[in-house]
mmCIF file of C-alpha atoms in Angstrom:
data_model
loop_
_atom_site.group_PDB
_atom_site.id
_atom_site.type_symbol
_atom_site.label_atom_id
_atom_site.label_comp_id
_atom_site.label_asym_id
_atom_site.label_seq_id
_atom_site.Cartn_x
_atom_site.Cartn_y
_atom_site.Cartn_z
ATOM 1 C CA MET T 1 37.258 123.671 50.661
ATOM 2 C CA ARG T 2 38.868 126.745 52.174
ATOM 3 C CA PRO T 3 39.308 126.911 55.987
ATOM 4 C CA GLU T 4 37.145 130.033 56.268
ATOM 5 C CA THR T 5 34.366 128.249 54.351
ATOM 6 C CA LEU T 6 34.547 125.315 56.779
ATOM 7 C CA THR T 7 34.468 127.724 59.734
ATOM 8 C CA ARG T 8 31.379 129.483 58.342
ATOM 9 C CA ILE T 9 29.605 126.148 57.700
ATOM 10 C CA GLU T 10 30.448 124.884 61.199
ATOM 11 C CA ARG T 11 29.180 128.077 62.836
ATOM 12 C CA GLN T 12 25.880 127.747 60.988
ATOM 13 C CA LEU T 13 25.540 124.018 61.783
ATOM 14 C CA ARG T 14 26.244 124.533 65.480
ATOM 15 C CA SER T 15 23.733 127.387 65.607
ATOM 16 C CA GLU T 16 21.019 125.257 63.968
ATOM 17 C CA ALA T 17 21.781 122.322 66.296
ATOM 18 C CA HIS T 18 21.640 124.581 69.368
ATOM 19 C CA ARG T 19 18.250 125.861 68.182
ATOM 20 C CA ASP T 20 17.114 122.218 67.835
ATOM 21 C CA GLY T 21 18.408 121.302 71.312
ATOM 22 C CA ILE T 22 21.262 119.106 70.045
ATOM 23 C CA ALA T 23 24.635 119.293 71.784
ATOM 24 C CA HIS T 24 26.336 116.058 70.663
ATOM 25 C CA PHE T 25 28.010 115.756 67.284
ATOM 26 C CA VAL T 26 29.583 112.963 65.255
ATOM 27 C CA VAL T 27 31.440 113.152 61.940
ATOM 28 C CA GLY T 28 31.513 110.655 59.114
ATOM 29 C CA VAL T 29 34.412 110.710 56.680
ATOM 30 C CA ALA T 30 34.109 109.685 53.027
ATOM 31 C CA VAL T 31 37.402 108.721 51.381
ATOM 32 C CA PHE T 32 37.531 107.765 47.700
ATOM 33 C CA ARG T 33 40.371 105.991 45.918
ATOM 34 C CA ASP T 34 40.087 104.961 42.276
ATOM 35 C CA ARG T 35 36.384 105.889 42.376
ATOM 36 C CA LYS T 36 35.746 103.484 45.283
ATOM 37 C CA LEU T 37 34.608 104.453 48.776
ATOM 38 C CA LEU T 38 36.329 103.293 51.971
ATOM 39 C CA VAL T 39 34.106 101.566 54.534
ATOM 40 C CA VAL T 40 35.164 99.900 57.788
ATOM 41 C CA ARG T 41 33.526 97.029 59.737
ATOM 42 C CA ARG T 42 32.755 97.381 63.440
ATOM 43 C CA VAL T 43 34.148 94.675 65.715
ATOM 44 C CA PRO T 44 31.557 91.971 66.557
ATOM 45 C CA ASP T 45 30.984 92.869 70.223
ATOM 46 C CA ASP T 46 30.401 96.598 69.581
ATOM 47 C CA TYR T 47 27.168 98.517 68.927
ATOM 48 C CA HIS T 48 26.184 97.606 65.329
ATOM 49 C CA GLY T 49 28.899 94.919 65.480
ATOM 50 C CA GLY T 50 29.759 93.358 62.142
ATOM 51 C CA MET T 51 28.231 96.268 60.233
ATOM 52 C CA TYR T 52 30.150 98.378 57.748
ATOM 53 C CA GLU T 53 30.192 102.154 58.064
ATOM 54 C CA LEU T 54 32.128 105.252 57.115
ATOM 55 C CA PRO T 55 35.090 106.003 59.377
ATOM 56 C CA GLY T 56 34.313 108.701 61.934
ATOM 57 C CA GLY T 57 33.314 109.393 65.487
ATOM 58 C CA GLY T 58 32.402 111.880 68.161
ATOM 59 C CA VAL T 59 33.443 115.522 68.190
ATOM 60 C CA GLU T 60 35.312 116.239 71.428
ATOM 61 C CA SER T 61 34.800 119.341 73.552
ATOM 62 C CA GLY T 62 36.646 122.311 72.047
ATOM 63 C CA GLU T 63 37.334 120.459 68.794
ATOM 64 C CA THR T 64 36.260 121.816 65.398
ATOM 65 C CA PHE T 65 34.503 119.523 62.953
ATOM 66 C CA ALA T 66 37.559 119.692 60.650
ATOM 67 C CA GLU T 67 39.875 118.704 63.522
ATOM 68 C CA CYS T 68 37.578 115.808 64.386
ATOM 69 C CA VAL T 69 37.490 114.627 60.754
ATOM 70 C CA ALA T 70 41.307 114.512 60.665
ATOM 71 C CA ARG T 71 41.669 112.906 64.114
ATOM 72 C CA GLU T 72 39.005 110.236 63.672
ATOM 73 C CA LEU T 73 40.159 109.257 60.198
ATOM 74 C CA PHE T 74 43.756 108.912 61.380
ATOM 75 C CA GLU T 75 42.799 107.011 64.566
ATOM 76 C CA GLU T 76 40.538 104.568 62.733
ATOM 77 C CA THR T 77 42.406 104.071 59.448
ATOM 78 C CA GLY T 78 45.901 105.540 59.742
ATOM 79 C CA LEU T 79 45.114 107.802 56.778
ATOM 80 C CA ARG T 80 45.939 111.521 56.964
ATOM 81 C CA VAL T 81 43.558 114.165 55.636
ATOM 82 C CA ARG T 82 45.043 116.436 53.003
ATOM 83 C CA ARG T 83 41.896 118.565 52.768
ATOM 84 C CA ILE T 84 38.136 118.467 53.175
ATOM 85 C CA THR T 85 36.559 118.801 49.735
ATOM 86 C CA ASP T 86 32.815 118.637 50.410
ATOM 87 C CA PHE T 87 30.165 118.755 53.124
ATOM 88 C CA LEU T 88 27.457 116.128 52.623
ATOM 89 C CA GLY T 89 24.852 117.175 55.169
ATOM 90 C CA GLY T 90 23.656 115.807 58.479
ATOM 91 C CA ILE T 91 21.284 113.322 60.048
ATOM 92 C CA ASP T 92 19.952 112.942 63.584
ATOM 93 C CA TYR T 93 19.861 109.651 65.434
ATOM 94 C CA ALA T 94 19.917 108.140 68.934
ATOM 95 C CA THR T 95 22.685 106.057 70.519
ATOM 96 C CA ARG T 96 22.684 103.723 73.505
ATOM 97 C CA THR T 97 23.674 106.634 75.766
ATOM 98 C CA LYS T 98 22.405 109.796 74.009
ATOM 99 C CA ALA T 99 18.840 110.597 72.979
ATOM 100 C CA ARG T 100 19.840 112.834 70.060
ATOM 101 C CA VAL T 101 23.098 113.077 68.148
ATOM 102 C CA ARG T 102 23.667 114.960 64.915
ATOM 103 C CA LYS T 103 26.074 113.387 62.445
ATOM 104 C CA TYR T 104 27.707 115.468 59.747
ATOM 105 C CA SER T 105 29.553 113.835 56.872
ATOM 106 C CA PHE T 106 32.449 115.207 54.857
ATOM 107 C CA VAL T 107 34.393 114.087 51.779
ATOM 108 C CA VAL T 108 38.176 114.318 52.087
ATOM 109 C CA ASP T 109 41.316 113.966 50.010
ATOM 110 C CA VAL T 110 43.969 111.971 51.854
ATOM 111 C CA GLU T 111 47.729 111.675 51.741
ATOM 112 C CA PRO T 112 49.006 108.519 50.000
ATOM 113 C CA GLY T 113 49.163 105.546 52.345
ATOM 114 C CA GLU T 114 47.715 102.195 53.296
ATOM 115 C CA VAL T 115 44.757 101.635 55.614
ATOM 116 C CA ALA T 116 45.813 100.505 59.104
ATOM 117 C CA LEU T 117 42.756 99.766 61.257
ATOM 118 C CA GLU T 118 42.426 100.512 64.974
ATOM 119 C CA PRO T 119 41.911 96.893 66.186
ATOM 120 C CA GLY T 120 39.550 97.691 69.064
ATOM 121 C CA GLU T 121 37.018 99.424 66.819
ATOM 122 C CA HIS T 122 37.163 97.866 63.364
ATOM 123 C CA ASP T 123 38.293 94.481 62.085
ATOM 124 C CA ALA T 124 37.976 94.846 58.300
ATOM 125 C CA PHE T 125 37.762 97.438 55.573
ATOM 126 C CA ALA T 126 36.712 97.518 51.923
ATOM 127 C CA TRP T 127 36.919 99.878 48.974
ATOM 128 C CA ILE T 128 33.444 99.632 47.451
ATOM 129 C CA ASP T 129 31.396 100.725 44.483
ATOM 130 C CA ALA T 130 27.622 100.510 44.033
ATOM 131 C CA ASP T 131 27.790 96.804 43.083
ATOM 132 C CA ALA T 132 29.765 95.803 46.197
ATOM 133 C CA LEU T 133 27.455 97.758 48.515
ATOM 134 C CA GLU T 134 24.679 95.165 48.214
ATOM 135 C CA ARG T 135 26.874 92.399 49.660
ATOM 136 C CA LEU T 136 27.892 94.216 52.866
ATOM 137 C CA PRO T 137 25.948 94.257 56.146
ATOM 138 C CA MET T 138 25.108 97.861 57.000
ATOM 139 C CA ALA T 139 22.612 99.749 59.169
ATOM 140 C CA PRO T 140 19.731 101.120 57.029
ATOM 141 C CA ASP T 141 20.624 104.820 57.501
ATOM 142 C CA MET T 142 24.291 104.116 56.742
ATOM 143 C CA ARG T 143 23.352 102.090 53.646
ATOM 144 C CA GLU T 144 21.262 104.992 52.409
ATOM 145 C CA ALA T 145 24.120 107.484 52.930
ATOM 146 C CA VAL T 146 26.763 105.203 51.402
ATOM 147 C CA SER T 147 24.483 104.312 48.479
ATOM 148 C CA ALA T 148 24.152 108.002 47.583
ATOM 149 C CA LEU T 149 27.940 108.417 47.788
ATOM 150 C CA VAL T 150 28.824 105.456 45.553
ATOM 151 C CA ALA T 151 26.089 106.382 43.074
ATOM 152 C CA ASP T 152 27.670 109.852 42.768
ATOM 153 C CA SER T 153 31.167 108.426 42.261
ATOM 154 C CA HIS T 154 30.440 106.889 38.845
#
């Protein structure tokens, strides 16, 4: 996806969120390798501890969505984004500290390399397909999002 396309999409998404009264954003990052999707498991004592999810996290003040995608993926997995290839849409949810957060998910191509987890956040990772998805603990909204991704990867 071209940088100007990402900029246009982000401008529109921020405008819609502002209209809806949402000021907090999170990104999810979908990485495929050999037609399998990368998921990471939250450490046991964290919110949704023991659950698998896409890598990602909160957009910082002054940060673009694309910058956040690259930063969060690198911080959580050690993988470097080569380029964002697709925008998957957004969902709204509540956290322990925020009433409404909007999460946007993106598909990326990454540089070659091995996954190196950030130990304080995640303690395991897996490359999954649709069959493996059923065996992993996952929050219902995350399972729905990941299920759509692995179904599309066949």
